[in-house]
Short mmCIF file of C-alpha atoms in Angstrom, two decimals:
data_model
loop_
_atom_site.label_atom_id
_atom_site.label_comp_id
_atom_site.label_asym_id
_atom_site.label_seq_id
_atom_site.Cartn_x
_atom_site.Cartn_y
_atom_site.Cartn_z
CA UNK A 13 -0.17 0.03 0.29
CA UNK A 14 0.99 3.25 -0.97
CA UNK A 15 -0.21 5.35 2.01
CA UNK A 16 1.63 2.47 4.04
CA UNK A 17 4.40 3.11 2.60
CA UNK A 18 4.88 6.59 2.95
CA UNK A 19 4.31 6.44 6.81
CA UNK A 20 6.85 3.62 6.70
CA UNK A 21 9.15 5.19 5.04
CA UNK A 22 10.60 8.36 7.44
CA UNK A 23 13.89 8.63 5.61
CA UNK A 24 11.88 9.61 2.12
CA UNK A 25 8.33 9.90 2.50
CA UNK A 26 8.66 12.57 -0.30
CA UNK A 27 8.67 10.33 -3.44
CA UNK A 28 5.57 7.29 -2.32
CA UNK A 29 3.35 10.69 -1.22
CA UNK A 30 3.56 12.84 -3.62
CA UNK A 31 3.30 9.81 -6.22
CA UNK A 32 -0.31 9.43 -5.04
CA UNK A 33 -1.15 12.75 -4.97
CA UNK A 34 -0.11 13.52 -8.26
CA UNK A 35 -2.32 10.49 -9.15
CA UNK A 36 -4.93 12.38 -7.85
CA UNK A 37 -4.31 15.84 -8.85
CA UNK A 38 -7.50 16.10 -10.79
CA UNK A 39 -10.45 15.01 -8.72
CA UNK A 40 -9.51 17.36 -5.91
CA UNK A 41 -9.54 19.77 -8.98
CA UNK A 42 -12.79 18.78 -9.92
CA UNK A 43 -14.39 19.11 -6.30
CA UNK A 44 -12.87 22.82 -6.89
CA UNK A 45 -14.46 23.46 -9.68
CA UNK A 46 -17.83 22.33 -8.60
CA UNK A 47 -17.57 24.67 -5.52
CA UNK A 48 -17.30 28.13 -8.15
CA UNK A 49 -13.46 28.66 -8.65
CA UNK A 50 -12.16 29.56 -11.82
CA UNK A 51 -9.56 26.98 -13.59
CA UNK A 52 -7.31 29.04 -13.23
CA UNK A 53 -8.11 30.15 -9.67
CA UNK A 54 -8.97 25.71 -9.22
CA UNK A 55 -5.78 25.00 -9.85
CA UNK A 56 -3.78 27.42 -7.71
CA UNK A 57 -6.15 26.17 -4.52
CA UNK A 58 -5.03 22.39 -5.77
CA UNK A 59 -1.52 22.63 -5.65
CA UNK A 60 -1.39 24.48 -2.26
CA UNK A 61 -3.49 21.88 -1.24
CA UNK A 62 -1.51 19.27 -2.50
CA UNK A 63 0.98 21.18 -1.30
CA UNK A 64 0.08 21.23 1.93
CA UNK A 65 -0.63 17.86 2.84
CA UNK A 66 1.92 16.64 1.81
CA UNK A 67 4.47 19.62 4.15
CA UNK A 68 1.93 17.98 7.61
CA UNK A 69 0.95 14.64 6.30
CA UNK A 70 3.00 13.14 9.23
CA UNK A 71 0.37 14.91 11.31
CA UNK A 72 -1.85 12.97 10.14
CA UNK A 73 -0.14 9.32 10.04
CA UNK A 74 -2.57 7.18 12.46
CA UNK A 75 -5.52 8.62 10.40
CA UNK A 76 -4.26 8.18 7.09
CA UNK A 77 -2.54 4.67 8.37
CA UNK A 78 -6.74 4.06 8.95
CA UNK A 79 -8.32 5.07 6.29
CA UNK A 80 -9.40 4.75 2.88
CA UNK A 81 -7.23 7.10 0.61
CA UNK A 82 -10.45 8.71 -1.48
CA UNK A 83 -12.21 9.27 1.90
CA UNK A 84 -8.89 10.88 4.12
CA UNK A 85 -8.22 12.63 0.39
CA UNK A 86 -12.22 14.44 0.58
CA UNK A 87 -12.01 15.13 4.34
CA UNK A 88 -8.64 16.93 4.30
CA UNK A 89 -10.06 18.86 1.47
CA UNK A 90 -12.67 20.05 3.14
CA UNK A 91 -11.03 21.66 5.99
CA UNK A 92 -8.30 23.43 4.03
CA UNK A 93 -11.23 25.26 2.04
CA UNK A 94 -12.46 25.96 5.71
CA UNK A 95 -9.28 27.44 6.67
CA UNK A 96 -7.58 30.82 4.49
CA UNK A 97 -5.99 28.78 1.33
CA UNK A 98 -4.79 31.87 0.46
CA UNK A 99 -2.11 31.78 2.45
CA UNK A 100 1.06 30.26 1.42
CA UNK A 101 2.27 26.74 1.82
CA UNK A 102 4.59 25.64 4.65
CA UNK A 103 8.00 24.64 3.04
CA UNK A 104 9.32 24.28 0.13
CA UNK A 105 7.11 23.07 -3.11
CA UNK A 106 7.52 20.13 -4.08
CA UNK A 107 9.09 20.32 -7.77
CA UNK A 108 6.26 17.70 -9.18
CA UNK A 109 3.41 20.01 -7.76
CA UNK A 110 4.92 23.68 -9.01
CA UNK A 111 2.94 23.09 -12.68
CA UNK A 112 -0.88 20.96 -13.02
CA UNK A 113 -1.30 19.03 -15.48
CA UNK A 114 -1.75 20.44 -18.59
CA UNK A 115 -5.81 18.60 -18.88
CA UNK A 116 -7.53 19.21 -16.01
CA UNK A 117 -9.86 21.41 -17.80
CA UNK A 118 -10.80 20.09 -20.58
CA UNK A 119 -11.34 16.71 -18.66
CA UNK A 120 -13.44 18.67 -16.51
CA UNK A 121 -15.49 19.67 -19.40
CA UNK A 122 -15.20 16.47 -21.26
CA UNK A 123 -16.72 14.29 -18.21
CA UNK A 124 -19.94 16.93 -18.16
CA UNK A 125 -19.85 17.03 -14.58
CA UNK A 126 -20.75 20.69 -14.38
CA UNK A 127 -24.18 19.16 -12.76
CA UNK A 128 -22.75 17.00 -9.93
CA UNK A 129 -22.26 18.86 -6.20
CA UNK A 130 -18.55 18.79 -5.24
CA UNK A 131 -18.84 15.63 -3.87
CA UNK A 132 -20.38 13.42 -6.62
CA UNK A 133 -17.72 15.10 -8.38
CA UNK A 134 -14.97 14.22 -7.02
CA UNK A 135 -16.47 10.34 -6.50
CA UNK A 136 -16.85 10.29 -10.12
CA UNK A 137 -13.70 11.64 -10.99
CA UNK A 138 -11.19 9.69 -8.55
CA UNK A 139 -13.41 6.95 -10.07
CA UNK A 140 -12.25 7.99 -13.52
CA UNK A 141 -8.62 8.27 -12.37
CA UNK A 142 -8.76 4.67 -11.08
CA UNK A 143 -10.26 3.66 -14.24
CA UNK A 144 -8.17 5.62 -16.61
CA UNK A 145 -4.38 4.46 -14.89
CA UNK A 146 -5.69 0.88 -14.99
CA UNK A 147 -6.39 1.39 -18.95
CA UNK A 148 -3.59 2.86 -19.87
CA UNK A 149 -1.50 0.10 -17.80
CA UNK A 150 -4.02 -2.81 -19.70
CA UNK A 151 -2.49 -0.71 -22.87
CA UNK A 152 0.60 -0.40 -22.34
CA UNK A 153 0.98 -3.91 -21.76
CA UNK A 154 -0.86 -4.94 -24.73
CA UNK A 155 1.29 -3.15 -26.52
CA UNK A 156 4.64 -4.73 -25.41
CA UNK A 157 3.47 -8.08 -25.81
CA UNK A 158 2.79 -7.50 -29.17
CA UNK A 159 -1.04 -7.56 -28.98
CA UNK A 160 -1.33 -4.40 -29.75
CA UNK A 161 -4.04 -4.18 -32.85
CA UNK A 162 -5.86 -6.79 -30.89
CA UNK A 163 -6.16 -3.88 -27.85
CA UNK A 164 -6.63 -1.41 -30.08
CA UNK A 165 -10.05 -3.50 -31.64
CA UNK A 166 -11.38 -4.88 -28.12
CA UNK A 167 -10.42 -2.28 -25.50
CA UNK A 168 -14.33 -0.23 -26.48
CA UNK A 169 -16.07 -3.27 -25.70
CA UNK A 170 -14.55 -3.16 -22.23
CA UNK A 171 -17.64 -2.66 -20.67
CA UNK A 172 -20.09 -3.18 -22.96
CA UNK A 173 -21.04 -6.18 -24.88
CA UNK A 174 -20.98 -6.38 -28.93
CA UNK A 175 -23.59 -6.39 -30.39
CA UNK A 176 -24.75 -9.85 -33.40
CA UNK A 177 -22.19 -9.35 -36.06
CA UNK A 178 -19.09 -7.78 -34.45
CA UNK A 179 -17.07 -10.65 -33.19
CA UNK A 180 -17.15 -12.13 -37.21
CA UNK A 181 -16.75 -7.79 -38.90
CA UNK A 182 -13.47 -7.54 -36.39
CA UNK A 183 -12.28 -10.56 -37.26
CA UNK A 184 -12.55 -9.55 -40.61
CA UNK A 185 -10.09 -6.88 -40.56
CA UNK A 186 -7.87 -8.87 -38.34
CA UNK A 187 -7.35 -11.51 -39.87
CA UNK A 188 -8.69 -14.17 -36.54
CA UNK A 189 -11.20 -16.27 -35.83
CA UNK A 190 -13.79 -14.38 -34.45
CA UNK A 191 -13.54 -17.23 -31.29
CA UNK A 192 -10.53 -15.79 -30.48
CA UNK A 193 -12.17 -12.34 -30.00
CA UNK A 194 -14.20 -13.63 -27.78
CA UNK A 195 -11.19 -15.30 -25.39
CA UNK A 196 -9.12 -11.85 -26.45
CA UNK A 197 -11.41 -10.21 -24.44
CA UNK A 198 -12.33 -12.20 -21.85
CA UNK A 199 -8.88 -11.79 -20.75
CA UNK A 200 -8.68 -7.81 -21.92
CA UNK A 201 -11.80 -7.61 -19.44
CA UNK A 202 -9.85 -9.91 -16.34
CA UNK A 203 -6.76 -8.22 -16.83
CA UNK A 204 -8.62 -4.99 -16.20
CA UNK A 205 -10.61 -5.44 -13.11
CA UNK A 206 -6.56 -7.05 -12.06
CA UNK A 207 -5.37 -3.67 -12.47
CA UNK A 208 -7.65 -1.81 -11.20
CA UNK A 209 -7.97 -3.45 -8.00
CA UNK A 210 -3.63 -3.21 -7.90
CA UNK A 211 -4.61 0.76 -8.48
CA UNK A 212 -6.80 0.55 -5.15
CA UNK A 213 -4.75 -1.25 -3.47
CA UNK A 214 -2.18 1.75 -3.20
CA UNK A 215 -5.34 3.14 -1.11
CA UNK A 216 -6.69 1.64 0.83
CA UNK A 217 -5.27 0.76 4.27
CA UNK A 218 -5.31 -2.76 4.30
CA UNK A 219 -6.12 -5.52 2.10
CA UNK A 220 -9.38 -6.29 3.45
CA UNK A 221 -10.42 -3.15 2.64
CA UNK A 222 -10.05 -3.96 -1.27
CA UNK A 223 -13.42 -5.62 -1.94
CA UNK A 224 -15.92 -3.28 0.01
CA UNK A 225 -14.24 -0.26 -1.79
CA UNK A 226 -13.55 -1.78 -5.76
CA UNK A 227 -17.61 -2.34 -4.52
CA UNK A 228 -17.76 1.86 -4.25
CA UNK A 229 -15.54 2.12 -7.69
CA UNK A 230 -18.27 0.16 -9.47
CA UNK A 231 -21.25 2.15 -7.81
CA UNK A 232 -19.88 5.33 -9.07
CA UNK A 233 -19.52 4.44 -12.68
CA UNK A 234 -22.89 2.84 -12.75
CA UNK A 235 -24.92 5.75 -10.61
CA UNK A 236 -22.81 8.37 -13.80
CA UNK A 237 -24.08 5.48 -16.43
CA UNK A 238 -27.20 5.70 -16.10
#
């Protein structure tokens, strides 16, 4: 677990914690945007919050060790916004936090969460980030193993079933048998579930929480799909 690793590494907690914060910059940004802040202000607030989290996380070590990172991050964000977030964060700014990712507002508009409450926007964005990271890893694995054409043909069906005739059409394009595509899609879906589990494992304090957090993730995504 990344959270546990950061707490247990007093000589260098920076790398694990900053890495985790960078992974979930977007959900924080989405929450701040839904609180009514303009894009540039939301970026500044997000950066300041993550720096504040990094500087003071040792004070929260006990809470972080017992909490799911998704809930911990939101609770700390609410506390930060309730204070004077305009105050310059203590300590030297972590170099990774000096520049915001350049696609935050683009993602915010694309994900169509402008009508969500701040918390709903955060939860959905967190789930999307988790899914995006797992999907990117799945694609990278396909490329490394020489199966990228198969992945590119099937990735749109990771969450939906092909309609009648689509397997046959794709099989002709790839020069493969339809049954081979059925098997490949089943394996891709299974591997995606495993990768999502690995991403989730970095955000929980105990492996016992993995199934519960996976159910929460699925529930959030299903609710949005309705």
